[in-house]
mmCIF file of C-alpha atoms in Angstrom:
data_model
loop_
_atom_site.group_PDB
_atom_site.id
_atom_site.type_symbol
_atom_site.label_atom_id
_atom_site.label_comp_id
_atom_site.label_asym_id
_atom_site.label_seq_id
_atom_site.Cartn_x
_atom_site.Cartn_y
_atom_site.Cartn_z
ATOM 1 C CA MET A 1328 1.312 13.606 -10.374
ATOM 2 C CA THR A 1329 4.302 14.585 -12.474
ATOM 3 C CA ALA A 1330 7.176 16.963 -11.755
ATOM 4 C CA SER A 1331 10.009 18.041 -14.075
ATOM 5 C CA PHE A 1332 13.372 19.532 -13.128
ATOM 6 C CA HIS A 1333 16.093 21.473 -14.903
ATOM 7 C CA ILE A 1334 18.919 23.847 -14.002
ATOM 8 C CA SER A 1335 19.120 27.589 -14.369
ATOM 9 C CA GLU A 1336 22.216 29.295 -12.972
ATOM 10 C CA ASP A 1337 22.922 26.386 -10.591
ATOM 11 C CA VAL A 1338 19.390 26.510 -9.193
ATOM 12 C CA LEU A 1339 16.800 23.771 -9.615
ATOM 13 C CA LEU A 1340 13.616 24.802 -11.366
ATOM 14 C CA LEU A 1341 10.730 22.546 -10.376
ATOM 15 C CA ASP A 1342 7.800 22.508 -12.783
ATOM 16 C CA PHE A 1343 4.937 20.985 -10.832
ATOM 17 C CA GLY A 1344 1.622 21.123 -12.680
ATOM 18 C CA GLY A 1345 2.504 24.359 -14.454
ATOM 19 C CA ARG A 1346 3.764 26.050 -11.311
ATOM 20 C CA VAL A 1347 7.519 26.699 -11.322
ATOM 21 C CA LEU A 1348 9.473 26.826 -8.071
ATOM 22 C CA ARG A 1349 13.145 27.692 -7.528
ATOM 23 C CA THR A 1350 15.170 25.693 -5.018
ATOM 24 C CA THR A 1351 18.667 24.340 -4.391
ATOM 25 C CA GLU A 1352 17.610 20.806 -3.440
ATOM 26 C CA ILE A 1353 14.514 18.628 -3.277
ATOM 27 C CA HIS A 1354 13.611 15.784 -0.928
ATOM 28 C CA ALA A 1355 10.670 13.483 -1.724
ATOM 29 C CA ALA A 1356 9.311 10.931 0.734
ATOM 30 C CA ALA A 1357 6.049 9.568 2.105
ATOM 31 C CA ARG A 1358 4.067 11.559 4.647
ATOM 32 C CA ASN A 1359 5.697 9.560 7.445
ATOM 33 C CA HIS A 1360 9.137 10.426 5.965
ATOM 34 C CA GLY A 1361 9.546 6.819 4.822
ATOM 35 C CA ALA A 1362 9.795 5.096 1.447
ATOM 36 C CA VAL A 1363 7.518 6.012 -1.413
ATOM 37 C CA ALA A 1364 6.916 4.533 -4.881
ATOM 38 C CA PHE A 1365 7.859 6.675 -7.886
ATOM 39 C CA LEU A 1366 9.093 6.589 -11.474
ATOM 40 C CA LEU A 1367 12.267 8.480 -12.295
ATOM 41 C CA SER A 1368 13.024 9.182 -15.940
ATOM 42 C CA VAL A 1369 15.389 11.036 -18.218
ATOM 43 C CA PRO A 1370 13.146 11.833 -21.218
ATOM 44 C CA GLY A 1371 14.032 9.766 -24.225
ATOM 45 C CA LYS A 1372 16.740 7.828 -22.343
ATOM 46 C CA VAL A 1373 15.645 5.821 -19.320
ATOM 47 C CA THR A 1374 12.670 5.299 -16.999
ATOM 48 C CA ARG A 1375 12.870 3.256 -13.809
ATOM 49 C CA ALA A 1376 10.538 2.435 -10.941
ATOM 50 C CA TYR A 1377 11.841 2.771 -7.397
ATOM 51 C CA ARG A 1378 10.620 2.530 -3.842
ATOM 52 C CA GLY A 1379 12.567 4.672 -1.421
ATOM 53 C CA THR A 1380 13.197 8.351 -0.849
ATOM 54 C CA LEU A 1381 14.446 10.765 -3.492
ATOM 55 C CA ASP A 1382 16.840 13.697 -3.174
ATOM 56 C CA ILE A 1383 17.611 15.907 -6.166
ATOM 57 C CA GLU A 1384 20.631 18.183 -6.046
ATOM 58 C CA VAL A 1385 22.723 20.333 -8.358
ATOM 59 C CA SER A 1386 26.355 19.280 -8.747
ATOM 60 C CA ARG A 1387 28.808 20.804 -11.233
ATOM 61 C CA GLY A 1388 26.029 22.021 -13.503
ATOM 62 C CA GLU A 1389 24.093 18.749 -13.534
ATOM 63 C CA VAL A 1390 20.864 17.487 -12.026
ATOM 64 C CA VAL A 1391 21.821 14.638 -9.695
ATOM 65 C CA PRO A 1392 18.926 12.452 -8.477
ATOM 66 C CA ILE A 1393 19.905 10.299 -5.489
ATOM 67 C CA ILE A 1394 17.707 7.444 -4.300
ATOM 68 C CA THR A 1395 17.885 6.050 -0.760
ATOM 69 C CA MET A 1396 16.604 2.489 -0.478
ATOM 70 C CA ASP A 1397 16.377 -0.303 2.049
ATOM 71 C CA LEU A 1398 19.421 -2.591 2.022
ATOM 72 C CA GLU A 1399 17.498 -5.728 1.054
ATOM 73 C CA THR A 1400 15.762 -3.885 -1.799
ATOM 74 C CA VAL A 1401 19.158 -2.792 -3.080
ATOM 75 C CA VAL A 1402 20.503 -6.351 -2.855
ATOM 76 C CA ALA A 1403 17.564 -7.775 -4.832
ATOM 77 C CA SER A 1404 17.986 -5.041 -7.454
ATOM 78 C CA ALA A 1405 21.697 -5.781 -7.862
ATOM 79 C CA VAL A 1406 21.138 -9.545 -8.066
ATOM 80 C CA ALA A 1407 18.525 -9.061 -10.780
ATOM 81 C CA ALA A 1408 20.778 -6.690 -12.731
ATOM 82 C CA GLU A 1409 23.915 -8.820 -12.447
ATOM 83 C CA SER A 1410 22.451 -12.319 -13.002
ATOM 84 C CA GLY A 1411 21.230 -14.184 -16.067
ATOM 85 C CA SER A 1412 17.657 -15.422 -16.383
ATOM 86 C CA ASP A 1413 18.859 -19.050 -16.306
ATOM 87 C CA THR A 1414 20.820 -18.730 -13.046
ATOM 88 C CA PRO A 1415 19.836 -21.476 -10.554
ATOM 89 C CA PRO A 1416 18.390 -20.485 -7.147
ATOM 90 C CA GLU A 1417 21.476 -21.474 -5.126
ATOM 91 C CA ALA A 1418 23.749 -19.428 -7.375
ATOM 92 C CA LEU A 1419 21.374 -16.472 -6.992
ATOM 93 C CA LYS A 1420 21.558 -16.871 -3.227
ATOM 94 C CA ALA A 1421 25.347 -16.832 -3.390
ATOM 95 C CA GLN A 1422 25.153 -13.680 -5.529
ATOM 96 C CA ALA A 1423 22.814 -12.081 -2.983
ATOM 97 C CA VAL A 1424 25.236 -12.721 -0.117
ATOM 98 C CA VAL A 1425 28.133 -11.347 -2.161
ATOM 99 C CA ALA A 1426 26.157 -8.219 -3.095
ATOM 100 C CA ARG A 1427 24.998 -7.648 0.480
ATOM 101 C CA SER A 1428 28.539 -8.070 1.797
ATOM 102 C CA TYR A 1429 29.816 -5.511 -0.691
ATOM 103 C CA PHE A 1430 27.145 -2.975 0.219
ATOM 104 C CA VAL A 1431 27.695 -3.421 3.945
ATOM 105 C CA ALA A 1432 31.490 -3.121 3.878
ATOM 106 C CA GLY A 1433 32.365 -1.437 0.567
ATOM 107 C CA GLY A 1434 31.250 2.172 0.960
ATOM 108 C CA GLY A 1435 33.399 5.279 0.802
ATOM 109 C CA ARG A 1436 34.177 5.416 -2.933
ATOM 110 C CA HIS A 1437 32.006 8.492 -3.465
ATOM 111 C CA ARG A 1438 31.677 11.780 -1.622
ATOM 112 C CA ASP A 1439 27.968 12.612 -1.822
ATOM 113 C CA PHE A 1440 26.428 9.142 -1.861
ATOM 114 C CA ASP A 1441 27.261 5.583 -0.883
ATOM 115 C CA PHE A 1442 27.373 3.810 -4.243
ATOM 116 C CA CYS A 1443 26.788 4.524 -7.914
ATOM 117 C CA ASP A 1444 24.528 2.326 -10.057
ATOM 118 C CA LEU A 1445 27.297 1.427 -12.522
ATOM 119 C CA THR A 1446 29.846 -1.396 -12.513
ATOM 120 C CA HIS A 1447 32.252 0.974 -10.757
ATOM 121 C CA CYS A 1448 30.321 -0.111 -7.641
ATOM 122 C CA GLN A 1449 27.571 -2.579 -8.545
ATOM 123 C CA PHE A 1450 25.301 -2.581 -11.544
ATOM 124 C CA LEU A 1451 21.876 -1.580 -10.244
ATOM 125 C CA ARG A 1452 18.468 -1.251 -11.847
ATOM 126 C CA GLU A 1453 14.923 -1.031 -10.555
ATOM 127 C CA PRO A 1454 13.802 -3.560 -7.910
ATOM 128 C CA PRO A 1455 12.555 -6.895 -9.284
ATOM 129 C CA PRO A 1456 9.004 -8.165 -8.638
ATOM 130 C CA PRO A 1457 8.546 -9.798 -5.189
ATOM 131 C CA ASP A 1458 7.944 -13.230 -6.750
ATOM 132 C CA SER A 1459 11.016 -13.079 -9.023
ATOM 133 C CA PRO A 1460 13.931 -15.499 -8.494
ATOM 134 C CA SER A 1461 16.232 -12.615 -7.514
ATOM 135 C CA ALA A 1462 13.822 -11.297 -4.892
ATOM 136 C CA MET A 1463 13.253 -14.793 -3.464
ATOM 137 C CA ALA A 1464 16.999 -15.481 -3.290
ATOM 138 C CA THR A 1465 17.436 -12.207 -1.410
ATOM 139 C CA ARG A 1466 14.684 -13.044 1.086
ATOM 140 C CA GLU A 1467 16.039 -16.536 1.677
ATOM 141 C CA THR A 1468 19.469 -15.123 2.567
ATOM 142 C CA HIS A 1469 18.122 -12.071 4.403
ATOM 143 C CA GLY A 1470 20.867 -10.340 6.390
ATOM 144 C CA ILE A 1471 23.595 -12.920 5.660
ATOM 145 C CA VAL A 1472 27.059 -11.515 4.867
ATOM 146 C CA LEU A 1473 30.540 -12.915 4.328
ATOM 147 C CA THR A 1474 33.091 -12.292 7.069
ATOM 148 C CA PHE A 1475 36.843 -12.633 7.395
ATOM 149 C CA GLU A 1476 38.306 -12.632 10.892
ATOM 150 C CA GLU A 1477 34.758 -11.996 12.153
ATOM 151 C CA LYS A 1478 34.320 -8.776 10.145
ATOM 152 C CA PRO A 1479 32.219 -8.287 6.986
ATOM 153 C CA PHE A 1480 34.254 -7.488 3.887
ATOM 154 C CA ALA A 1481 33.441 -6.081 0.446
ATOM 155 C CA ALA A 1482 33.092 -9.303 -1.557
ATOM 156 C CA MET A 1483 33.855 -9.141 -5.283
ATOM 157 C CA PHE A 1484 32.719 -11.203 -8.267
ATOM 158 C CA SER A 1485 33.185 -11.481 -12.014
ATOM 159 C CA ARG A 1486 31.313 -13.142 -14.834
ATOM 160 C CA SER A 1487 33.948 -15.745 -15.732
ATOM 161 C CA CYS A 1488 37.351 -16.395 -14.167
ATOM 162 C CA GLY A 1489 38.930 -18.318 -17.063
ATOM 163 C CA GLY A 1490 39.867 -21.356 -14.934
ATOM 164 C CA HIS A 1491 41.409 -19.749 -11.815
ATOM 165 C CA THR A 1492 40.244 -16.761 -9.825
ATOM 166 C CA ARG A 1493 42.725 -13.927 -9.354
ATOM 167 C CA THR A 1494 44.023 -11.991 -6.381
ATOM 168 C CA PRO A 1495 43.921 -8.169 -6.383
ATOM 169 C CA THR A 1496 47.720 -8.055 -6.503
ATOM 170 C CA GLU A 1497 47.775 -10.124 -9.700
ATOM 171 C CA VAL A 1498 45.729 -7.515 -11.553
ATOM 172 C CA GLY A 1499 47.371 -4.458 -10.023
ATOM 173 C CA LEU A 1500 44.642 -3.583 -7.520
ATOM 174 C CA PRO A 1501 45.245 -2.624 -3.878
ATOM 175 C CA GLY A 1502 44.754 -5.181 -1.149
ATOM 176 C CA SER A 1503 41.597 -5.399 0.946
ATOM 177 C CA ALA A 1504 40.377 -6.600 4.321
ATOM 178 C CA TYR A 1505 40.048 -10.073 2.788
ATOM 179 C CA PRO A 1506 43.279 -11.324 1.149
ATOM 180 C CA TYR A 1507 41.514 -13.269 -1.644
ATOM 181 C CA PHE A 1508 43.003 -16.528 -2.808
ATOM 182 C CA SER A 1509 43.509 -17.931 -6.290
ATOM 183 C CA VAL A 1510 40.870 -20.658 -6.513
ATOM 184 C CA PHE A 1511 40.627 -23.385 -9.128
ATOM 185 C CA CYS A 1512 37.331 -23.209 -11.065
ATOM 186 C CA ASP A 1513 36.594 -26.581 -12.616
ATOM 187 C CA PHE A 1514 33.880 -25.413 -15.008
ATOM 188 C CA CYS A 1515 35.799 -22.451 -16.439
ATOM 189 C CA TYR A 1516 38.958 -24.572 -16.682
ATOM 190 C CA LYS A 1517 37.175 -27.236 -18.747
ATOM 191 C CA SER A 1518 34.904 -24.876 -20.687
ATOM 192 C CA PRO A 1519 36.558 -21.442 -20.702
ATOM 193 C CA TYR A 1520 35.015 -18.414 -22.314
ATOM 194 C CA ARG A 1521 37.636 -17.615 -24.975
ATOM 195 C CA TRP A 1522 38.096 -14.372 -26.879
ATOM 196 C CA ALA A 1523 40.515 -12.665 -29.304
ATOM 197 C CA ARG A 1524 41.059 -8.975 -30.010
ATOM 198 C CA ARG A 1525 43.314 -6.733 -32.142
ATOM 199 C CA LEU A 1526 44.633 -3.508 -30.599
ATOM 200 C CA SER A 1527 46.961 -0.736 -31.624
ATOM 201 C CA PHE A 1528 50.376 -0.605 -29.946
ATOM 202 C CA GLU A 1529 49.267 2.483 -28.039
ATOM 203 C CA ASP A 1530 46.174 0.824 -26.584
ATOM 204 C CA ALA A 1531 47.970 -2.446 -25.878
ATOM 205 C CA ALA A 1532 50.620 -0.571 -23.887
ATOM 206 C CA LEU A 1533 47.948 0.451 -21.356
ATOM 207 C CA LEU A 1534 47.323 -3.190 -20.467
ATOM 208 C CA GLY A 1535 50.632 -3.284 -18.601
ATOM 209 C CA LYS A 1536 48.850 -1.415 -15.807
ATOM 210 C CA GLY A 1537 46.637 -4.387 -14.975
ATOM 211 C CA GLU A 1538 42.937 -3.912 -14.266
ATOM 212 C CA SER A 1539 43.136 -0.117 -14.375
ATOM 213 C CA GLY A 1540 44.759 -0.322 -17.806
ATOM 214 C CA ARG A 1541 42.149 -2.788 -19.069
ATOM 215 C CA LEU A 1542 39.358 -0.487 -17.931
ATOM 216 C CA ALA A 1543 41.102 2.487 -19.529
ATOM 217 C CA VAL A 1544 41.119 0.667 -22.877
ATOM 218 C CA ASP A 1545 37.464 -0.309 -22.442
ATOM 219 C CA ARG A 1546 36.467 3.270 -21.650
ATOM 220 C CA ARG A 1547 38.350 4.460 -24.693
ATOM 221 C CA LEU A 1548 37.223 1.856 -27.220
ATOM 222 C CA GLY A 1549 34.057 0.381 -25.726
ATOM 223 C CA TRP A 1550 33.190 -2.025 -22.953
ATOM 224 C CA ASN A 1551 34.231 -5.622 -23.488
ATOM 225 C CA VAL A 1552 37.002 -4.671 -25.939
ATOM 226 C CA VAL A 1553 39.386 -6.446 -23.548
ATOM 227 C CA PRO A 1554 37.125 -8.833 -21.611
ATOM 228 C CA SER A 1555 39.633 -9.974 -18.973
ATOM 229 C CA ASN A 1556 43.198 -9.825 -17.677
ATOM 230 C CA SER A 1557 43.922 -13.443 -18.628
ATOM 231 C CA PHE A 1558 45.481 -13.289 -22.089
ATOM 232 C CA THR A 1559 48.605 -13.815 -24.195
ATOM 233 C CA SER A 1560 49.718 -11.363 -26.862
ATOM 234 C CA HIS A 1561 51.740 -11.309 -30.065
ATOM 235 C CA GLN A 1562 52.406 -8.816 -32.822
ATOM 236 C CA GLU A 1563 50.834 -9.018 -36.260
ATOM 237 C CA SER A 1564 51.834 -6.293 -38.678
ATOM 238 C CA GLU A 1565 50.872 -2.987 -37.040
ATOM 239 C CA HIS A 1566 48.657 -4.470 -34.352
ATOM 240 C CA VAL A 1567 48.880 -6.475 -31.150
ATOM 241 C CA VAL A 1568 46.695 -9.585 -31.082
ATOM 242 C CA LEU A 1569 45.314 -10.672 -27.708
ATOM 243 C CA GLU A 1570 44.035 -14.200 -27.080
ATOM 244 C CA GLY A 1571 42.420 -14.678 -23.716
ATOM 245 C CA ALA A 1572 39.878 -16.374 -21.488
ATOM 246 C CA GLY A 1573 37.341 -15.165 -18.965
ATOM 247 C CA GLN A 1574 35.282 -12.020 -18.461
ATOM 248 C CA GLY A 1575 35.971 -9.401 -15.820
ATOM 249 C CA HIS A 1576 38.719 -8.976 -13.243
ATOM 250 C CA GLY A 1577 38.406 -12.611 -12.102
ATOM 251 C CA ILE A 1578 38.452 -11.826 -8.369
ATOM 252 C CA GLY A 1579 36.150 -13.568 -5.892
ATOM 253 C CA LEU A 1580 32.969 -15.319 -6.997
ATOM 254 C CA CYS A 1581 32.948 -16.649 -10.552
ATOM 255 C CA GLN A 1582 29.359 -16.436 -11.810
ATOM 256 C CA ARG A 1583 29.805 -19.116 -14.485
ATOM 257 C CA GLY A 1584 31.437 -21.419 -11.992
ATOM 258 C CA ALA A 1585 28.784 -20.734 -9.351
ATOM 259 C CA LYS A 1586 26.051 -21.518 -11.867
ATOM 260 C CA ALA A 1587 27.702 -24.842 -12.742
ATOM 261 C CA MET A 1588 28.171 -25.761 -9.070
ATOM 262 C CA ALA A 1589 24.502 -24.991 -8.352
ATOM 263 C CA GLU A 1590 23.381 -27.107 -11.308
ATOM 264 C CA GLU A 1591 25.436 -29.979 -9.873
ATOM 265 C CA GLY A 1592 23.678 -29.693 -6.500
ATOM 266 C CA SER A 1593 25.903 -27.394 -4.441
ATOM 267 C CA SER A 1594 24.242 -25.076 -1.937
ATOM 268 C CA PHE A 1595 24.973 -21.365 -1.807
ATOM 269 C CA ARG A 1596 27.066 -21.983 1.311
ATOM 270 C CA GLN A 1597 29.208 -24.523 -0.530
ATOM 271 C CA ILE A 1598 29.612 -22.139 -3.463
ATOM 272 C CA LEU A 1599 30.737 -19.300 -1.207
ATOM 273 C CA ASN A 1600 33.060 -21.584 0.750
ATOM 274 C CA HIS A 1601 34.726 -22.607 -2.511
ATOM 275 C CA TYR A 1602 35.309 -19.129 -3.914
ATOM 276 C CA PHE A 1603 35.963 -17.405 -0.578
ATOM 277 C CA PRO A 1604 38.095 -19.830 1.482
ATOM 278 C CA ASN A 1605 38.792 -19.058 5.146
ATOM 279 C CA THR A 1606 35.630 -16.986 5.494
ATOM 280 C CA GLY A 1607 32.436 -17.291 7.522
ATOM 281 C CA LEU A 1608 28.771 -16.375 7.176
ATOM 282 C CA ILE A 1609 26.895 -14.381 9.777
ATOM 283 C CA LEU A 1610 23.599 -12.544 10.141
ATOM 284 C CA LEU A 1611 23.956 -8.779 10.364
ATOM 285 C CA GLY A 1612 21.991 -8.638 13.610
ATOM 286 C CA GLU A 1613 24.262 -11.205 15.226
ATOM 287 C CA HIS A 1614 27.320 -9.273 14.073
ATOM 288 C CA VAL A 1615 25.966 -6.064 15.583
ATOM 289 C CA ALA A 1616 25.192 -7.774 18.885
ATOM 290 C CA SER A 1617 28.612 -9.434 19.027
ATOM 291 C CA SER A 1618 30.460 -6.261 18.057
ATOM 292 C CA THR A 1619 28.533 -4.194 20.564
ATOM 293 C CA ARG A 1620 29.561 -6.514 23.380
ATOM 294 C CA LYS A 1621 33.203 -6.483 22.274
ATOM 295 C CA GLU A 1622 33.411 -2.697 21.891
ATOM 296 C CA GLU A 1623 31.647 -1.802 25.149
ATOM 297 C CA GLY A 1624 28.490 -0.146 23.937
ATOM 298 C CA ALA A 1625 27.210 0.910 20.541
ATOM 299 C CA ALA A 1626 30.277 2.773 19.272
ATOM 300 C CA PHE A 1627 31.341 0.096 16.796
ATOM 301 C CA THR A 1628 27.762 -0.442 15.667
ATOM 302 C CA ALA A 1629 27.345 3.261 14.900
ATOM 303 C CA VAL A 1630 30.514 3.371 12.805
ATOM 304 C CA PHE A 1631 29.683 0.149 11.005
ATOM 305 C CA PHE A 1632 26.300 1.346 9.769
ATOM 306 C CA GLU A 1633 27.193 4.987 9.215
ATOM 307 C CA PHE A 1634 27.300 4.704 5.422
ATOM 308 C CA SER A 1635 24.056 2.741 5.438
ATOM 309 C CA TRP A 1636 22.285 5.799 6.749
ATOM 310 C CA ALA A 1637 23.016 7.573 3.480
ATOM 311 C CA GLY A 1638 25.528 9.907 5.043
ATOM 312 C CA ARG A 1639 22.957 11.625 7.256
ATOM 313 C CA GLU A 1640 23.898 12.497 10.821
ATOM 314 C CA PHE A 1641 21.319 12.041 13.583
ATOM 315 C CA ALA A 1642 20.631 14.726 16.139
ATOM 316 C CA ASP A 1643 20.965 12.460 19.160
ATOM 317 C CA SER A 1644 21.553 8.874 20.221
ATOM 318 C CA SER A 1645 17.817 8.142 20.557
ATOM 319 C CA GLN A 1646 17.355 8.660 16.808
ATOM 320 C CA MET A 1647 20.357 6.436 16.135
ATOM 321 C CA LYS A 1648 18.972 3.657 18.335
ATOM 322 C CA GLU A 1649 15.562 3.939 16.697
ATOM 323 C CA ARG A 1650 17.095 3.492 13.231
ATOM 324 C CA LYS A 1651 19.268 0.563 14.329
ATOM 325 C CA SER A 1652 16.342 -1.241 15.912
ATOM 326 C CA ARG A 1653 14.643 -1.533 12.519
ATOM 327 C CA GLY A 1654 17.426 -3.806 11.322
ATOM 328 C CA ARG A 1655 17.065 -2.492 7.771
ATOM 329 C CA PRO A 1656 19.817 -0.016 6.943
ATOM 330 C CA ASP A 1657 19.357 2.128 3.855
ATOM 331 C CA LEU A 1658 21.752 2.839 0.998
ATOM 332 C CA LYS A 1659 22.023 5.957 -1.115
ATOM 333 C CA PHE A 1660 22.400 5.741 -4.917
ATOM 334 C CA PRO A 1661 22.415 8.262 -7.766
ATOM 335 C CA LEU A 1662 20.745 7.610 -11.088
ATOM 336 C CA SER A 1663 24.088 8.129 -12.820
ATOM 337 C CA SER A 1664 23.433 6.501 -16.172
ATOM 338 C CA GLY A 1665 21.378 7.924 -18.997
ATOM 339 C CA LEU A 1666 21.524 11.625 -18.168
ATOM 340 C CA THR A 1667 21.526 13.608 -21.389
ATOM 341 C CA ARG A 1668 22.548 17.191 -22.091
ATOM 342 C CA ARG A 1669 19.911 19.368 -23.711
ATOM 343 C CA LYS A 1670 20.935 22.919 -24.665
ATOM 344 C CA GLY A 1671 23.589 23.055 -21.982
ATOM 345 C CA ARG A 1672 21.299 21.739 -19.244
ATOM 346 C CA ARG A 1673 20.828 18.438 -17.506
ATOM 347 C CA TRP A 1674 17.297 17.500 -16.602
ATOM 348 C CA CYS A 1675 15.158 14.647 -15.352
ATOM 349 C CA ARG A 1676 11.526 13.872 -14.664
ATOM 350 C CA VAL A 1677 9.590 12.220 -11.829
ATOM 351 C CA GLU A 1678 6.275 10.666 -12.807
ATOM 352 C CA LYS A 1679 3.350 9.098 -10.963
ATOM 353 C CA PHE A 1680 4.615 10.217 -7.597
ATOM 354 C CA SER A 1681 2.735 8.284 -4.928
ATOM 355 C CA LYS A 1682 1.991 9.855 -1.564
ATOM 356 C CA ARG A 1683 0.705 6.722 0.070
ATOM 357 C CA THR A 1684 2.412 5.801 3.341
#
């Protein structure tokens, strides 16, 4: 079955088999209110397969589809989207732990959903096949997160550090629960990814603001115009020439370095220990049990997983306990990329909606 949506006067119009319904929001799930398989598409732009539940809302004159998925499905999707096809298994496992840690502890950047599917949060695409390297790496690290002082933290990563990882302070970002340390990266130091760019004086001036300035230039001129914050500059005629190394903010896990360590025989634990010194690894279930004992009851547990329940409040404690007992918190994402304006309207399409439970 296929359904199409568009906006008319801030109301959703649902075209379902030729029958048009008016509504303010739509929720799609299996008959048991659980996950369901569906294709979500913006005609002519993007089509993706998902398994989860779908909510469609109107926000500021746009159709906003929001997908709620199981945590481990989200982790596998992020690992597949963020990793190269030649990434070794142990590096993929390290990436899975980093992604899971971010999703568990890094919510709160958006009002109506937990995370977006762009690099503002974590790049996310449709779930990979169950037998794919990304899916297997996720299963083999199921529930494992990074902790600092016994608490999970939002772990960060970048494609290439340029020889040393950075701290948030070095690139003008606020501090976090984990202090981050500048770590030597042998592979990137010996074989750095080097780049050179020419900018106007106006654009180059923005780079004095650190990571926020770099992103401002990239948004203005195109992504990867200034690949990293590690660069020197000099003036040539009416331009500023940048010569740098690395890709991304350089904080946390270095993907190039992790790949090299894995190829040399390091395990995912050794990789994470290198890039995240003074941290530990723990299973989410163990953390919940430990925290519950320390906080006298389930109060801490409820707060810790609140964002994982996609911002929904439960009517009573029995519903909360039932959801916790599954051990598979869900995350809420919008399909934020690819929406296109057609005659002043935003619209999307759901195809092959499956009702199987």
